[in-house]
PDB file of C-alpha atoms in Angstrom:
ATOM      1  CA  UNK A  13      -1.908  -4.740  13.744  1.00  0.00           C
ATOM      2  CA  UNK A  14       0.979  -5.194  11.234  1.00  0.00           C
ATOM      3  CA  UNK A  15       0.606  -3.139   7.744  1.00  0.00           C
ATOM      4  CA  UNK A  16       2.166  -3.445   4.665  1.00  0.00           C
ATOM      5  CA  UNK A  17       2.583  -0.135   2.582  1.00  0.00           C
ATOM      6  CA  UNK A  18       2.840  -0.414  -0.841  1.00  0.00           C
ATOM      7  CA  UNK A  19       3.990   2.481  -3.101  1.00  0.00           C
ATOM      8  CA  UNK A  20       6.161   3.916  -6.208  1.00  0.00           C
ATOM      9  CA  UNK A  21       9.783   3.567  -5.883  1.00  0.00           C
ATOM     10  CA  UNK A  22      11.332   2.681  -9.424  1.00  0.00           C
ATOM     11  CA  UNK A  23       7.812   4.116 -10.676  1.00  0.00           C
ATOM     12  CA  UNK A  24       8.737   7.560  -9.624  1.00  0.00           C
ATOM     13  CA  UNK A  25       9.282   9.183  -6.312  1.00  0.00           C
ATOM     14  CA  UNK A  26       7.252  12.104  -7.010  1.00  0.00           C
ATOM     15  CA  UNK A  27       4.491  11.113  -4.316  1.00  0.00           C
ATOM     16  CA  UNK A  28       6.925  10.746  -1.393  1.00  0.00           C
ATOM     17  CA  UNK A  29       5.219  13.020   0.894  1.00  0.00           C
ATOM     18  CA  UNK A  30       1.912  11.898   0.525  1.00  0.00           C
ATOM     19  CA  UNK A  31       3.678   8.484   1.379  1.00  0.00           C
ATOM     20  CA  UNK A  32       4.717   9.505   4.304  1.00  0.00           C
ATOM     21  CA  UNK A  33       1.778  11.363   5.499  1.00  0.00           C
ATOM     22  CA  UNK A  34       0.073   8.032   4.798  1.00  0.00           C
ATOM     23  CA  UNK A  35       2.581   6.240   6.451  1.00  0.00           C
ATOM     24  CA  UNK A  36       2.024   8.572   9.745  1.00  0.00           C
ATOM     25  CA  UNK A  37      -1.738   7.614   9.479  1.00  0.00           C
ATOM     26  CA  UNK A  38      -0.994   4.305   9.290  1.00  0.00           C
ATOM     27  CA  UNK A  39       1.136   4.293  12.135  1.00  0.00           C
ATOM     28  CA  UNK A  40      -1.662   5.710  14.763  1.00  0.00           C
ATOM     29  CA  UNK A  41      -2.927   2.509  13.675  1.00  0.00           C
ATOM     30  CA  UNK A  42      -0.375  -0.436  14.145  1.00  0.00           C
ATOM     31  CA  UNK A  43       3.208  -1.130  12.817  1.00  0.00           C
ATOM     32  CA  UNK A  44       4.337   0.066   9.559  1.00  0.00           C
ATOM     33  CA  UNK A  45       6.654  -2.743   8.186  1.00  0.00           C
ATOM     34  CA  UNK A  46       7.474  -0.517   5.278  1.00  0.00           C
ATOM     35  CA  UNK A  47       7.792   2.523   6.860  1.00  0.00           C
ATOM     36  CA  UNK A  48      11.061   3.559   4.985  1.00  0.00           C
ATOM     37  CA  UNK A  49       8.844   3.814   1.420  1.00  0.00           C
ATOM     38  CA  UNK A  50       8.219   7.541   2.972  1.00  0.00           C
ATOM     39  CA  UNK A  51      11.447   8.404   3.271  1.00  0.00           C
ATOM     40  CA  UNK A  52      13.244  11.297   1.320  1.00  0.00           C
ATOM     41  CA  UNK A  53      16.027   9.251   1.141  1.00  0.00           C
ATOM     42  CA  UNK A  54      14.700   6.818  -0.684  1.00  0.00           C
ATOM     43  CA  UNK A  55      15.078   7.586  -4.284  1.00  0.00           C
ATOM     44  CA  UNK A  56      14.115   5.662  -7.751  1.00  0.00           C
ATOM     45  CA  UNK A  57      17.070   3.866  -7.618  1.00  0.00           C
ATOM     46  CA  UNK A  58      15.432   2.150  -5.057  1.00  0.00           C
ATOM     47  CA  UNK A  59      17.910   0.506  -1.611  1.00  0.00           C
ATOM     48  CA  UNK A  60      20.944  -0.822  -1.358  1.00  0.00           C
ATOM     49  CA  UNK A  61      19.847  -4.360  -0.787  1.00  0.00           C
ATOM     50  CA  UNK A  62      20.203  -6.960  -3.815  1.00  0.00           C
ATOM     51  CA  UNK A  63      17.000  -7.587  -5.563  1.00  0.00           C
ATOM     52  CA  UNK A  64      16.385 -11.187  -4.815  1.00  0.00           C
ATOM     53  CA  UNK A  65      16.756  -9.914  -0.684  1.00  0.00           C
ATOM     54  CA  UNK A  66      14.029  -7.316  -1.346  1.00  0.00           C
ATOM     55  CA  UNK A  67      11.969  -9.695  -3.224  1.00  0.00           C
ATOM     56  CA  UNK A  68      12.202 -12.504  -0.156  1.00  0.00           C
ATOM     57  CA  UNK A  69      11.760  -9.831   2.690  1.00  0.00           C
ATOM     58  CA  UNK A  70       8.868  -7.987   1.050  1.00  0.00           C
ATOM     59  CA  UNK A  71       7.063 -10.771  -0.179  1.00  0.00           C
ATOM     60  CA  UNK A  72       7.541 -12.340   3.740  1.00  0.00           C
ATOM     61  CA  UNK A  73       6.206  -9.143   4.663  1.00  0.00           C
ATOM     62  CA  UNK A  74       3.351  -9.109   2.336  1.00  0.00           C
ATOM     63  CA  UNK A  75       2.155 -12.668   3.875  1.00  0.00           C
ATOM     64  CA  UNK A  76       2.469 -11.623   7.291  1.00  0.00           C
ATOM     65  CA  UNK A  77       0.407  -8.384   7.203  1.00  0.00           C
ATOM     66  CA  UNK A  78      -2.606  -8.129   8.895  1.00  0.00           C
ATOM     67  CA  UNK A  79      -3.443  -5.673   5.969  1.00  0.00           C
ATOM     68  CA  UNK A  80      -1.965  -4.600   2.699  1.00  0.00           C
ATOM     69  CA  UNK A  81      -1.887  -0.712   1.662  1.00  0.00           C
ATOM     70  CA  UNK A  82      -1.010   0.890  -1.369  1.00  0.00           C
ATOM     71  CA  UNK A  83      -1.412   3.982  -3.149  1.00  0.00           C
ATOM     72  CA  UNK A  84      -1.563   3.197  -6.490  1.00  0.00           C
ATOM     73  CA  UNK A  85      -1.921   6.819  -7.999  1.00  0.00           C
ATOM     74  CA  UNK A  86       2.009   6.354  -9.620  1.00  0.00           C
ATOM     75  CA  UNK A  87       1.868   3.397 -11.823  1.00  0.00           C
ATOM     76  CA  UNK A  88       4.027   0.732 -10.430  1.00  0.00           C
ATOM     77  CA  UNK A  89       5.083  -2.063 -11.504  1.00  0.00           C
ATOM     78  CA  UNK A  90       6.363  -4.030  -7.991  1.00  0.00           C
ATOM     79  CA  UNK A  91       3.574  -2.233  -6.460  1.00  0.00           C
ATOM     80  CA  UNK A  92       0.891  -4.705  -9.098  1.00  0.00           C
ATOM     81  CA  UNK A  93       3.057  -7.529  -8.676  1.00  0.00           C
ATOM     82  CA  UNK A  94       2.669  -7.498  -5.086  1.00  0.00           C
ATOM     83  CA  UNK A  95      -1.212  -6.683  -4.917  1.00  0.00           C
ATOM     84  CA  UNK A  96      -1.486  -9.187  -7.403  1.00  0.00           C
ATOM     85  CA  UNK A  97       0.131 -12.017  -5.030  1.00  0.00           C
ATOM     86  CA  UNK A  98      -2.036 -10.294  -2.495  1.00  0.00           C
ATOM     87  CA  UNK A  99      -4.672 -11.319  -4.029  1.00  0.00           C
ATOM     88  CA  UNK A 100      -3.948 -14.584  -5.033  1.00  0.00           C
ATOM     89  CA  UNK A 101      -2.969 -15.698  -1.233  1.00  0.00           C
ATOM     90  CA  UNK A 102      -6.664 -14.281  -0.377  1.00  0.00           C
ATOM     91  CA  UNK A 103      -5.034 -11.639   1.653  1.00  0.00           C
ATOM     92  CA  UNK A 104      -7.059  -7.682   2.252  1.00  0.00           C
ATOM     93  CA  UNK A 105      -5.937  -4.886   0.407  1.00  0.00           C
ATOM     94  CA  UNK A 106      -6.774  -1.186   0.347  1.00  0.00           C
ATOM     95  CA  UNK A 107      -5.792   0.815  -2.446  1.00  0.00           C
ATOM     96  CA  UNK A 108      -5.910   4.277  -1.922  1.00  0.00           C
ATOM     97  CA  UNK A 109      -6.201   6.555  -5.503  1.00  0.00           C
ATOM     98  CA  UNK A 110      -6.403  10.258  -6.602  1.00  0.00           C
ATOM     99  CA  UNK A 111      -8.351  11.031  -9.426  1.00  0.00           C
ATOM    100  CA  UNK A 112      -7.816  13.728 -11.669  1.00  0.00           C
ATOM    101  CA  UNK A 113      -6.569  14.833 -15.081  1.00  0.00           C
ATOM    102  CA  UNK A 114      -4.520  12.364 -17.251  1.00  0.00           C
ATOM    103  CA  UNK A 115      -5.156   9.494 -14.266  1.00  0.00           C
ATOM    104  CA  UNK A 116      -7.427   6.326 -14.486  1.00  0.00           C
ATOM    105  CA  UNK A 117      -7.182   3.792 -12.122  1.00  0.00           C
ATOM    106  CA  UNK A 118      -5.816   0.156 -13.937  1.00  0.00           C
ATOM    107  CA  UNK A 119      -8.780  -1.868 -14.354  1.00  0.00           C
ATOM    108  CA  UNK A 120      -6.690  -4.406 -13.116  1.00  0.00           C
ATOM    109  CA  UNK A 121      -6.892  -3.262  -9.850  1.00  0.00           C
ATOM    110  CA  UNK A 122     -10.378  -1.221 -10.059  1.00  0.00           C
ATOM    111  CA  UNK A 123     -12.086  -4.184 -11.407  1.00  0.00           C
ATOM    112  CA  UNK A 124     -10.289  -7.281  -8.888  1.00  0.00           C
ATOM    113  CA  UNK A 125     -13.149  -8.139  -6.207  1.00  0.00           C
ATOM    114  CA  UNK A 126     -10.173  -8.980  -4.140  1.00  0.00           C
ATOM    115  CA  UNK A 127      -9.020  -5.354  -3.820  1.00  0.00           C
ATOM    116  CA  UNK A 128     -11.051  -2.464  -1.614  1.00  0.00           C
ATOM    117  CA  UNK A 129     -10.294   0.896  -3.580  1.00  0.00           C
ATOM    118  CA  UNK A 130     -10.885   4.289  -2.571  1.00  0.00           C
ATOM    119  CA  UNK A 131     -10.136   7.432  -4.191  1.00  0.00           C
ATOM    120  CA  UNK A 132      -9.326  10.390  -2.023  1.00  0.00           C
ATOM    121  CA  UNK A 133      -8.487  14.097  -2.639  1.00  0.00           C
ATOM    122  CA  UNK A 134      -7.250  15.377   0.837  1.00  0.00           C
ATOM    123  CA  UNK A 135      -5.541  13.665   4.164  1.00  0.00           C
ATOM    124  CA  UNK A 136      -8.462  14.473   5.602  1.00  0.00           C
ATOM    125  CA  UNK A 137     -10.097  12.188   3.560  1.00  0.00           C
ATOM    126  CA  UNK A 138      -7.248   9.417   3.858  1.00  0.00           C
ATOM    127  CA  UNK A 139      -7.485   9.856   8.068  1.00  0.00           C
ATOM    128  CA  UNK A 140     -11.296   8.793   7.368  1.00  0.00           C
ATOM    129  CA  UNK A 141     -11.075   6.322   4.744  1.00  0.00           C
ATOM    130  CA  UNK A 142      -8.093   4.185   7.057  1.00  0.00           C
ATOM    131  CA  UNK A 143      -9.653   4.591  10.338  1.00  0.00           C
ATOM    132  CA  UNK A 144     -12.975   2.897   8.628  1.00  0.00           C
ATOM    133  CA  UNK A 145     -10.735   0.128   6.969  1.00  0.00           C
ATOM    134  CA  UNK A 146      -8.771  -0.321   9.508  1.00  0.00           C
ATOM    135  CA  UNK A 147     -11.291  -1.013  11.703  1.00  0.00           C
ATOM    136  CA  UNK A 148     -12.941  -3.434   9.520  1.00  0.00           C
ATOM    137  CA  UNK A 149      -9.756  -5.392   9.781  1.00  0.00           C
ATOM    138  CA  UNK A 150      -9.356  -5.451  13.487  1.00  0.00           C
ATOM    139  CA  UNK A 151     -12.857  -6.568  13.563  1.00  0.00           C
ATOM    140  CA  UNK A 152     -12.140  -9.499  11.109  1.00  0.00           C
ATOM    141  CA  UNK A 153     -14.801  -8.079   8.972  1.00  0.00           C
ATOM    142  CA  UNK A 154     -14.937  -8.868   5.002  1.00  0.00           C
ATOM    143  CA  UNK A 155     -13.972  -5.801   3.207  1.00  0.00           C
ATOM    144  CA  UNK A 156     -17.383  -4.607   0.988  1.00  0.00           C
ATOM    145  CA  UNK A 157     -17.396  -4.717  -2.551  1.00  0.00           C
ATOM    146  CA  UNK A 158     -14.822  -1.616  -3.965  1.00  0.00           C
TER     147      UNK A 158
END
């Protein structure tokens, strides 16, 4: 299974280690073709690469993907640009939230029937709510209603 992992980079880096715990989850399940979104090294400024390359590889990426992952706690952006294309190609998405204080989900996103959401407090909760996704996607079943 090939993944796509969507999160905050120009947004705000602030949630890089729950990216790459994430990522590490995701990767018990298949190939992680943004794996370097976890990385410390990766800051705001974003890579090295010119835009437009980004823009091509990613959105080759995006197609691709057996599945489409992002955690959309840190407003982003490329992050909604690329869940919206998502879902305009028909493709599955997960988006992966954490409530609390001063955080709503974009209705955007909470409200497109194209996108499975689920709001999670712990890893422990992430390692559950993957493994049940991610099974529903190497079954070829439709994602339920978010």
């Amino acid at each position: 299974m090939t993944i796509y992992f969507a999160a905050s980079i120009s947004g705000g880096r602030g949630d890089q280690a729950i990216y790459q715990q994430i990522i590490d989850i995701l990767k018990v399940h298949g190939t992680v073709l943004t794996e370097h979104f976890g990385s410390v090294t990766l800051t705001s400024a974003g890579e090295s690469l010119a835009d437009r390359q980004i823009h091509e590889r990613d959105l080759a990426w995006l197609r691709t993907a057996d599945v489409r992952v992002a955690e959309v706690s840190t407003p982003s952006l490329g992050v909604g640009y690329e869940i919206g294309r998502a879902v305009e190609w028909g493709k599955r998405i997960v988006c992966l939230h954490r409530p609390g204080a001063g955080r709503r989900l974009s209705g955007m996103i909470a409200g497109s029937e194209g996108v499975e959401t689920h709001a999670y407090t712990s890893i422990d909760d992430l390692r559950a709510i993957l493994a049940q996704a991610l099974s529903r996607v190497a079954t070829s079943s439709p994602a339920p209603p978010s």
